[in-house]
Amino acid sequence: TYNFADCDFEKIREKYQKVIFPALEGYMSGIKSTESNHTVYCGDRPGCLAEIKHLTFSSTQECPLLAKEILTKTNAILTHHCPGYSGIQINNTQAMKKRKKREVTANKCLTQVSNLIELWRHFSRFRRNKS
Amino acid sequence: FSDPGGPLHLQIINFNFETVQVTWNASGYSGTNLTFLYKLRSNEMYGQCPNYILQQGRTAGCLLEAEDDGILYFSIRNGTQPLLTKSQWISSYLKPDSPKDLNFQWHEEAVTVTCSDLPHNDLLYEIQFKSTFDTEWQSEEGTTCNVTIVGVDADKCYFFRARVKTMESTYGSDTYPSDWSEVAHQQRGERRDSCQERKLFPRFILVSG
C-alpha cells in the first residue's frame, strides 16, 4: 500500500477547498453531514489521505460507485501531488454500468459521502507543523 | 434529533476545542434524569458524563473536556433505554474564542486592524466598524486577523469590534461565530475610552416672534 507521507499536503488542501469540496457538497444536495453518524476517523494527514482514497474508491453493496466527478478529481489530485502514487484505473464501462445501478442507490451513498467530507475536513484542519 | 419516545432537542457547542457542551431539551421526559454516556475513541468503553448540567434539579446537559479534534460517540438514555446514540466530529460544532487585544495602525485614510490568530486553520476574521456619523456597522473580513479598512477619516471617532467565523469547507455549517470582542474606540490614530454618539439635533432652530 502506498504511504502518503511525502504528498504536498498544502497543495492538496487548496485543491480540496476549490475542487473536491464543491463536488462533494453538490452530491449531498443540501443534506448536512451532521445528519448522519461520523464513523470514519483518521489520525494524521497521511492517514487521512489513505482513508480518503480507500473510502472514495471502495465499492459496497449499498454504494457501488461514487459519482465519476468525485472519482476522477480525487484521483487526479492525489496522482499530481503525491510522488510515486500511480492512482486508480477508472474503467469507463465499469463506471457506466454501475452508474445505471447507482441511480437507484444515489442516496445510499450519502453516508459514505458524508464520512468522506468529514475526513477531508479533518485533513484540512491539521496545522502545517502538525502533519 | 427525534426519537420515538418524543423529541429530544439537542445542542452541541465545542468551545474553542477546550470544552464541549451537549445540552438536551427532553420535553417528552420531564421529571426524568436522563443519563449521558460518551467515549472519544471507537475502541473505548462508554463512560458516564463527568459533569452534568442541571436544570430544576434534572439533568439537562453534559460538559466535557475536549481532548483533541476528534469524534464524540455518545448515547443519551432513559434508564437503560437509549433515546439517542450518535457519533459526530466535535469540530462540526466549533465556537471559536472571541478575538482579544485589537491593535490599530492608521495610515493615509486607512486603518489596519490586527489581533492574534487562533491556532486553528481556515477561520475568517470579521472586523466591524462605524463612526459616530453612521447608524449601521460595516464589515470587512480576512483569513488572518490582519484586516485593512480603507476610506476611513482619521478625524472621526470610530467604534471597532471583531469576531471569528469558520469556513464551511473545513468545519461544516453547524458551527457558531465567536462572540464579539470588546468594542474599541479610535480617533486621530489614538485609543479613546468612548465615542460620543452624535444626537441628531437640527442645525437651525427657527425662532418666530
Tab-separated table of C-alpha atoms in Angstrom:
chain	number	residue	atom	x	y	z
A	1	THR	CA	0.000	0.000	0.000
A	2	TYR	CA	1.197	3.499	-0.834
A	3	ASN	CA	2.420	5.744	2.004
A	4	PHE	CA	1.026	9.249	1.575
A	5	ALA	CA	3.657	10.824	3.870
A	6	ASP	CA	5.508	12.613	1.047
A	7	CYS	CA	2.489	14.288	-0.526
A	8	ASP	CA	2.284	18.083	-0.860
A	9	PHE	CA	-0.348	18.499	1.841
A	10	GLU	CA	-0.827	22.251	1.425
A	11	LYS	CA	-1.425	21.934	-2.313
A	12	ILE	CA	-3.854	19.073	-1.729
A	13	ARG	CA	-5.631	21.181	0.918
A	14	GLU	CA	-6.027	24.017	-1.567
A	15	LYS	CA	-7.364	21.654	-4.246
A	16	TYR	CA	-9.787	20.152	-1.735
A	17	GLN	CA	-11.244	23.575	-0.953
A	18	LYS	CA	-11.565	24.593	-4.593
A	19	VAL	CA	-12.305	21.353	-6.430
A	20	ILE	CA	-13.289	18.432	-4.213
A	21	PHE	CA	-15.489	20.184	-1.641
A	22	PRO	CA	-17.841	21.718	-4.248
A	23	ALA	CA	-18.230	18.281	-5.876
A	24	LEU	CA	-18.917	16.523	-2.566
A	25	GLU	CA	-21.233	19.266	-1.371
A	26	GLY	CA	-23.155	19.125	-4.625
A	27	TYR	CA	-23.577	15.400	-4.148
A	28	MET	CA	-25.113	15.952	-0.681
A	29	SER	CA	-27.662	18.335	-2.263
A	30	GLY	CA	-28.324	20.293	0.880
A	31	ILE	CA	-28.262	17.414	3.348
A	32	LYS	CA	-25.909	18.288	6.222
A	33	SER	CA	-23.157	15.843	7.043
A	34	THR	CA	-24.064	16.233	10.713
A	35	GLU	CA	-27.359	14.486	9.975
A	36	SER	CA	-25.561	11.165	9.716
A	37	ASN	CA	-23.193	9.463	12.111
A	38	HIS	CA	-19.489	10.041	11.625
A	39	THR	CA	-17.749	6.726	11.931
A	40	VAL	CA	-14.501	7.014	9.989
A	41	TYR	CA	-11.544	8.597	11.798
A	42	CYS	CA	-8.022	9.468	10.708
A	43	GLY	CA	-5.197	10.482	12.984
A	44	ASP	CA	-2.759	12.429	10.776
A	45	ARG	CA	-2.506	13.829	7.273
A	46	PRO	CA	-1.019	10.758	5.568
A	47	GLY	CA	-3.543	8.582	7.397
A	48	CYS	CA	-6.374	10.844	6.312
A	49	LEU	CA	-5.327	10.639	2.663
A	50	ALA	CA	-5.144	6.845	2.904
A	51	GLU	CA	-8.667	6.717	4.402
A	52	ILE	CA	-9.937	9.210	1.818
A	53	LYS	CA	-8.528	7.122	-1.023
A	54	HIS	CA	-9.990	3.950	0.449
A	55	LEU	CA	-13.453	5.463	1.053
A	56	THR	CA	-13.543	7.224	-2.329
A	57	PHE	CA	-12.709	4.198	-4.427
A	58	SER	CA	-14.208	1.427	-2.316
A	59	SER	CA	-17.346	-0.259	-3.551
A	60	THR	CA	-20.034	-1.505	-1.212
A	61	GLN	CA	-23.309	-3.322	-1.733
A	62	GLU	CA	-25.122	-0.166	-0.767
A	63	CYS	CA	-22.959	2.252	-2.696
A	64	PRO	CA	-21.373	0.531	-5.721
A	65	LEU	CA	-19.575	3.635	-7.018
A	66	LEU	CA	-19.431	7.334	-6.214
A	67	ALA	CA	-20.101	9.967	-8.848
A	68	LYS	CA	-17.454	9.869	-11.583
A	69	GLU	CA	-16.664	13.547	-10.979
A	70	ILE	CA	-15.575	12.763	-7.406
A	71	LEU	CA	-13.534	9.765	-8.506
A	72	THR	CA	-11.660	11.497	-11.318
A	73	LYS	CA	-10.961	14.692	-9.379
A	74	THR	CA	-9.701	12.870	-6.301
A	75	ASN	CA	-7.598	10.564	-8.469
A	76	ALA	CA	-6.064	13.489	-10.345
A	77	ILE	CA	-5.194	15.446	-7.207
A	78	LEU	CA	-3.574	12.523	-5.397
A	79	THR	CA	-1.676	11.459	-8.510
A	80	HIS	CA	-0.459	15.009	-9.117
A	81	HIS	CA	0.634	15.859	-5.579
A	82	CYS	CA	1.846	12.512	-4.205
A	83	PRO	CA	5.185	11.459	-5.640
A	84	GLY	CA	5.131	7.871	-6.886
A	85	TYR	CA	1.404	7.436	-6.439
A	86	SER	CA	0.014	5.921	-9.608
A	87	GLY	CA	-3.674	6.427	-8.970
A	88	ILE	CA	-6.670	4.197	-9.620
A	89	GLN	CA	-7.718	2.993	-13.047
A	90	ILE	CA	-11.289	4.246	-13.505
A	91	ASN	CA	-12.771	1.916	-16.120
A	92	ASN	CA	-15.354	3.808	-18.207
A	93	THR	CA	-17.598	0.833	-18.994
A	94	GLN	CA	-17.460	-0.294	-15.366
A	95	ALA	CA	-18.385	3.230	-14.299
A	96	MET	CA	-21.222	3.377	-16.851
A	97	LYS	CA	-22.688	0.013	-15.779
A	98	LYS	CA	-22.504	0.888	-12.089
A	99	ARG	CA	-23.827	4.397	-12.681
A	100	LYS	CA	-27.057	2.927	-14.109
A	101	LYS	CA	-27.344	0.866	-10.911
A	102	ARG	CA	-26.320	3.906	-8.862
A	103	GLU	CA	-29.279	5.948	-9.988
A	104	VAL	CA	-31.285	3.721	-7.670
A	105	THR	CA	-28.808	3.808	-4.850
A	106	ALA	CA	-27.756	7.502	-5.127
A	107	ASN	CA	-28.994	8.327	-1.658
A	108	LYS	CA	-27.383	5.119	-0.333
A	109	CYS	CA	-24.029	6.820	-0.945
A	110	LEU	CA	-24.924	9.792	1.265
A	111	THR	CA	-23.430	8.283	4.405
A	112	GLN	CA	-20.259	7.396	2.513
A	113	VAL	CA	-20.003	10.902	1.043
A	114	SER	CA	-20.789	12.439	4.425
A	115	ASN	CA	-17.948	10.474	6.019
A	116	LEU	CA	-15.722	11.452	3.115
A	117	ILE	CA	-16.452	15.152	3.640
A	118	GLU	CA	-15.614	14.785	7.323
A	119	LEU	CA	-12.307	13.063	6.515
A	120	TRP	CA	-11.353	15.853	4.069
A	121	ARG	CA	-12.385	18.419	6.677
A	122	HIS	CA	-10.248	16.781	9.316
A	123	PHE	CA	-7.340	16.659	6.840
A	124	SER	CA	-7.803	20.396	6.254
A	125	ARG	CA	-7.741	21.243	9.952
A	126	PHE	CA	-4.270	19.817	10.541
A	127	ARG	CA	-1.860	22.653	11.164
A	128	ARG	CA	1.165	22.987	8.881
A	129	ASN	CA	3.670	21.850	11.555
A	130	LYS	CA	1.462	19.029	12.900
A	131	SER	CA	1.467	16.522	9.984
B	1	PHE	CA	-32.635	14.614	16.531
B	2	SER	CA	-36.045	12.980	17.158
B	3	ASP	CA	-36.859	9.687	18.818
B	4	PRO	CA	-39.987	7.566	19.052
B	5	GLY	CA	-40.316	8.459	22.771
B	6	GLY	CA	-40.650	12.141	21.969
B	7	PRO	CA	-38.421	14.867	20.542
B	8	LEU	CA	-35.021	15.216	22.179
B	9	HIS	CA	-33.803	18.614	21.030
B	10	LEU	CA	-30.046	18.545	21.236
B	11	GLN	CA	-27.437	21.292	21.076
B	12	ILE	CA	-23.692	20.680	20.880
B	13	ILE	CA	-21.157	23.511	21.298
B	14	ASN	CA	-17.400	22.974	21.063
B	15	PHE	CA	-15.884	25.915	22.890
B	16	ASN	CA	-12.634	26.516	21.008
B	17	PHE	CA	-11.636	22.826	21.217
B	18	GLU	CA	-11.328	23.231	25.010
B	19	THR	CA	-14.691	22.055	26.334
B	20	VAL	CA	-17.707	20.514	24.625
B	21	GLN	CA	-21.197	21.181	25.935
B	22	VAL	CA	-24.053	18.892	24.984
B	23	THR	CA	-27.475	20.036	26.167
B	24	TRP	CA	-30.869	18.475	25.566
B	25	ASN	CA	-34.434	19.620	25.948
B	26	ALA	CA	-36.313	16.472	26.863
B	27	SER	CA	-39.833	17.901	26.993
B	28	GLY	CA	-41.179	14.377	26.481
B	29	TYR	CA	-39.273	13.148	29.576
B	30	SER	CA	-39.924	15.860	32.124
B	31	GLY	CA	-39.207	14.732	35.637
B	32	THR	CA	-36.748	12.107	34.383
B	33	ASN	CA	-32.992	12.167	34.937
B	34	LEU	CA	-31.586	11.176	31.551
B	35	THR	CA	-28.029	9.834	31.540
B	36	PHE	CA	-25.280	10.780	29.095
B	37	LEU	CA	-22.696	8.168	28.192
B	38	TYR	CA	-19.780	9.017	25.898
B	39	LYS	CA	-16.399	7.972	24.553
B	40	LEU	CA	-13.796	9.744	22.416
B	41	ARG	CA	-12.457	6.693	20.577
B	42	SER	CA	-14.466	3.956	18.927
B	43	ASN	CA	-12.482	1.186	20.649
B	44	GLU	CA	-13.116	2.542	24.164
B	45	MET	CA	-15.959	1.711	26.547
B	46	TYR	CA	-18.727	4.236	27.091
B	47	GLY	CA	-18.242	6.284	30.265
B	48	GLN	CA	-20.656	8.302	32.345
B	49	CYS	CA	-20.761	12.097	31.969
B	50	PRO	CA	-18.276	13.558	34.488
B	51	ASN	CA	-20.028	16.906	34.773
B	52	TYR	CA	-23.799	17.079	34.340
B	53	ILE	CA	-25.598	20.369	33.726
B	54	LEU	CA	-28.756	20.503	35.836
B	55	GLN	CA	-31.994	22.381	35.284
B	56	GLN	CA	-34.626	22.365	38.007
B	57	GLY	CA	-32.677	19.561	39.578
B	58	ARG	CA	-32.822	17.386	36.443
B	59	THR	CA	-30.007	16.522	34.085
B	60	ALA	CA	-30.174	18.803	31.043
B	61	GLY	CA	-26.695	18.502	29.618
B	62	CYS	CA	-23.114	17.411	29.981
B	63	LEU	CA	-19.871	19.386	29.972
B	64	LEU	CA	-16.797	17.512	28.703
B	65	GLU	CA	-13.116	18.307	28.356
B	66	ALA	CA	-12.312	18.285	24.630
B	67	GLU	CA	-9.046	16.388	24.346
B	68	ASP	CA	-8.466	16.824	20.632
B	69	ASP	CA	-10.119	17.324	17.268
B	70	GLY	CA	-11.911	14.001	17.129
B	71	ILE	CA	-15.221	12.150	17.039
B	72	LEU	CA	-17.538	12.229	20.053
B	73	TYR	CA	-19.507	8.983	20.416
B	74	PHE	CA	-22.436	9.488	22.795
B	75	SER	CA	-25.660	7.945	23.936
B	76	ILE	CA	-28.486	9.607	25.895
B	77	ARG	CA	-30.524	7.099	27.882
B	78	ASN	CA	-33.648	6.944	29.968
B	79	GLY	CA	-32.561	4.355	32.478
B	80	THR	CA	-31.217	1.570	30.273
B	81	GLN	CA	-33.229	2.567	27.206
B	82	PRO	CA	-31.134	4.515	24.658
B	83	LEU	CA	-33.058	7.515	23.355
B	84	LEU	CA	-30.340	8.768	21.044
B	85	THR	CA	-26.983	7.327	20.023
B	86	LYS	CA	-24.765	9.353	17.724
B	87	SER	CA	-21.156	9.940	16.695
B	88	GLN	CA	-20.063	13.375	15.492
B	89	TRP	CA	-16.816	15.242	14.807
B	90	ILE	CA	-16.705	17.865	17.553
B	91	SER	CA	-15.236	20.342	15.047
B	92	SER	CA	-18.660	20.435	13.372
B	93	TYR	CA	-19.897	22.466	16.352
B	94	LEU	CA	-16.930	24.756	16.913
B	95	LYS	CA	-17.458	28.118	18.560
B	96	PRO	CA	-14.086	29.861	18.407
B	97	ASP	CA	-12.866	32.160	21.187
B	98	SER	CA	-13.539	35.817	20.512
B	99	PRO	CA	-10.585	37.942	19.383
B	100	LYS	CA	-8.679	39.855	22.055
B	101	ASP	CA	-6.386	42.894	22.142
B	102	LEU	CA	-7.265	44.569	18.853
B	103	ASN	CA	-4.412	46.704	17.542
B	104	PHE	CA	-4.720	49.594	15.106
B	105	GLN	CA	-2.283	51.026	12.585
B	106	TRP	CA	-3.506	54.155	10.898
B	107	HIS	CA	-2.205	55.286	7.535
B	108	GLU	CA	-3.461	57.610	4.776
B	109	GLU	CA	-7.286	57.229	5.000
B	110	ALA	CA	-6.954	53.581	6.004
B	111	VAL	CA	-6.502	51.555	9.158
B	112	THR	CA	-5.115	48.047	9.614
B	113	VAL	CA	-6.705	46.123	12.456
B	114	THR	CA	-4.759	43.180	13.850
B	115	CYS	CA	-5.138	40.684	16.662
B	116	SER	CA	-3.618	37.334	17.489
B	117	ASP	CA	-4.729	34.469	15.223
B	118	LEU	CA	-6.356	31.475	16.847
B	119	PRO	CA	-4.437	28.205	16.474
B	120	HIS	CA	-6.962	26.666	14.064
B	121	ASN	CA	-6.928	26.507	10.263
B	122	ASP	CA	-9.480	28.044	7.908
B	123	LEU	CA	-11.085	30.695	10.101
B	124	LEU	CA	-12.482	34.039	8.956
B	125	TYR	CA	-11.796	37.170	10.965
B	126	GLU	CA	-14.595	39.724	10.686
B	127	ILE	CA	-13.933	43.341	11.680
B	128	GLN	CA	-16.923	45.650	12.078
B	129	PHE	CA	-16.613	49.415	12.299
B	130	LYS	CA	-18.734	52.552	12.325
B	131	SER	CA	-18.168	56.217	13.080
B	132	THR	CA	-20.392	58.430	15.164
B	133	PHE	CA	-21.935	59.605	11.907
B	134	ASP	CA	-23.009	56.084	10.944
B	135	THR	CA	-26.012	54.187	12.233
B	136	GLU	CA	-25.004	50.760	10.900
B	137	TRP	CA	-21.882	48.668	11.352
B	138	GLN	CA	-19.847	47.915	8.230
B	139	SER	CA	-17.863	44.674	7.846
B	140	GLU	CA	-14.542	43.593	6.394
B	141	GLU	CA	-13.186	40.025	6.554
B	142	GLY	CA	-9.820	38.310	6.281
B	143	THR	CA	-8.405	34.813	6.584
B	144	THR	CA	-5.977	36.100	9.186
B	145	CYS	CA	-6.519	38.731	11.882
B	146	ASN	CA	-4.866	41.422	9.795
B	147	VAL	CA	-7.589	43.371	8.015
B	148	THR	CA	-7.148	46.735	6.319
B	149	ILE	CA	-10.115	49.067	6.087
B	150	VAL	CA	-9.857	51.834	3.526
B	151	GLY	CA	-11.787	55.072	3.193
B	152	VAL	CA	-11.848	55.950	6.895
B	153	ASP	CA	-11.489	59.515	8.134
B	154	ALA	CA	-8.988	59.580	10.983
B	155	ASP	CA	-10.561	62.742	12.431
B	156	LYS	CA	-13.826	60.969	13.135
B	157	CYS	CA	-14.310	58.827	16.201
B	158	TYR	CA	-14.744	55.147	15.306
B	159	PHE	CA	-16.111	52.064	17.066
B	160	PHE	CA	-14.427	48.740	16.167
B	161	ARG	CA	-15.265	45.165	17.111
B	162	ALA	CA	-14.160	41.737	15.821
B	163	ARG	CA	-15.325	38.143	15.778
B	164	VAL	CA	-14.205	34.813	14.298
B	165	LYS	CA	-16.181	32.566	11.938
B	166	THR	CA	-15.350	29.176	10.419
B	167	MET	CA	-15.082	28.099	6.783
B	168	GLU	CA	-17.786	25.636	5.772
B	169	SER	CA	-15.441	23.527	3.643
B	170	THR	CA	-13.367	22.774	6.741
B	171	TYR	CA	-15.903	22.805	9.571
B	172	GLY	CA	-19.391	22.401	8.055
B	173	SER	CA	-22.427	24.583	8.528
B	174	ASP	CA	-23.373	23.840	12.142
B	175	THR	CA	-20.638	25.914	13.800
B	176	TYR	CA	-21.142	29.152	15.711
B	177	PRO	CA	-19.460	32.534	15.203
B	178	SER	CA	-17.436	33.626	18.201
B	179	ASP	CA	-18.837	36.285	20.492
B	180	TRP	CA	-17.899	39.812	19.504
B	181	SER	CA	-14.751	41.228	21.019
B	182	GLU	CA	-14.990	44.232	23.276
B	183	VAL	CA	-15.680	47.437	21.335
B	184	ALA	CA	-12.585	49.582	20.807
B	185	HIS	CA	-12.755	53.337	20.149
B	186	GLN	CA	-10.264	55.191	17.993
B	187	GLN	CA	-9.840	58.834	16.900
B	188	ARG	CA	-6.910	60.575	15.189
B	189	GLY	CA	-4.945	57.380	15.422
B	190	GLU	CA	-5.341	57.091	19.185
B	191	ARG	CA	-7.367	54.935	21.524
B	192	ARG	CA	-10.373	56.638	23.127
B	193	ASP	CA	-12.402	55.476	26.105
B	194	SER	CA	-15.571	56.138	24.169
B	195	CYS	CA	-17.032	57.970	21.208
B	196	GLN	CA	-19.806	60.434	21.957
B	197	GLU	CA	-22.867	59.246	19.971
B	198	ARG	CA	-23.961	62.179	17.825
B	199	LYS	CA	-27.538	63.166	18.737
B	200	LEU	CA	-29.098	64.409	15.546
B	201	PHE	CA	-30.162	67.964	16.565
B	202	PRO	CA	-31.390	70.195	13.867
B	203	ARG	CA	-28.717	72.731	12.938
B	204	PHE	CA	-31.003	75.630	12.653
B	205	ILE	CA	-33.686	76.375	15.200
B	206	LEU	CA	-36.409	78.625	13.844
B	207	VAL	CA	-37.475	81.176	16.392
B	208	SER	CA	-40.613	83.038	15.406
B	209	GLY	CA	-41.992	86.019	17.265
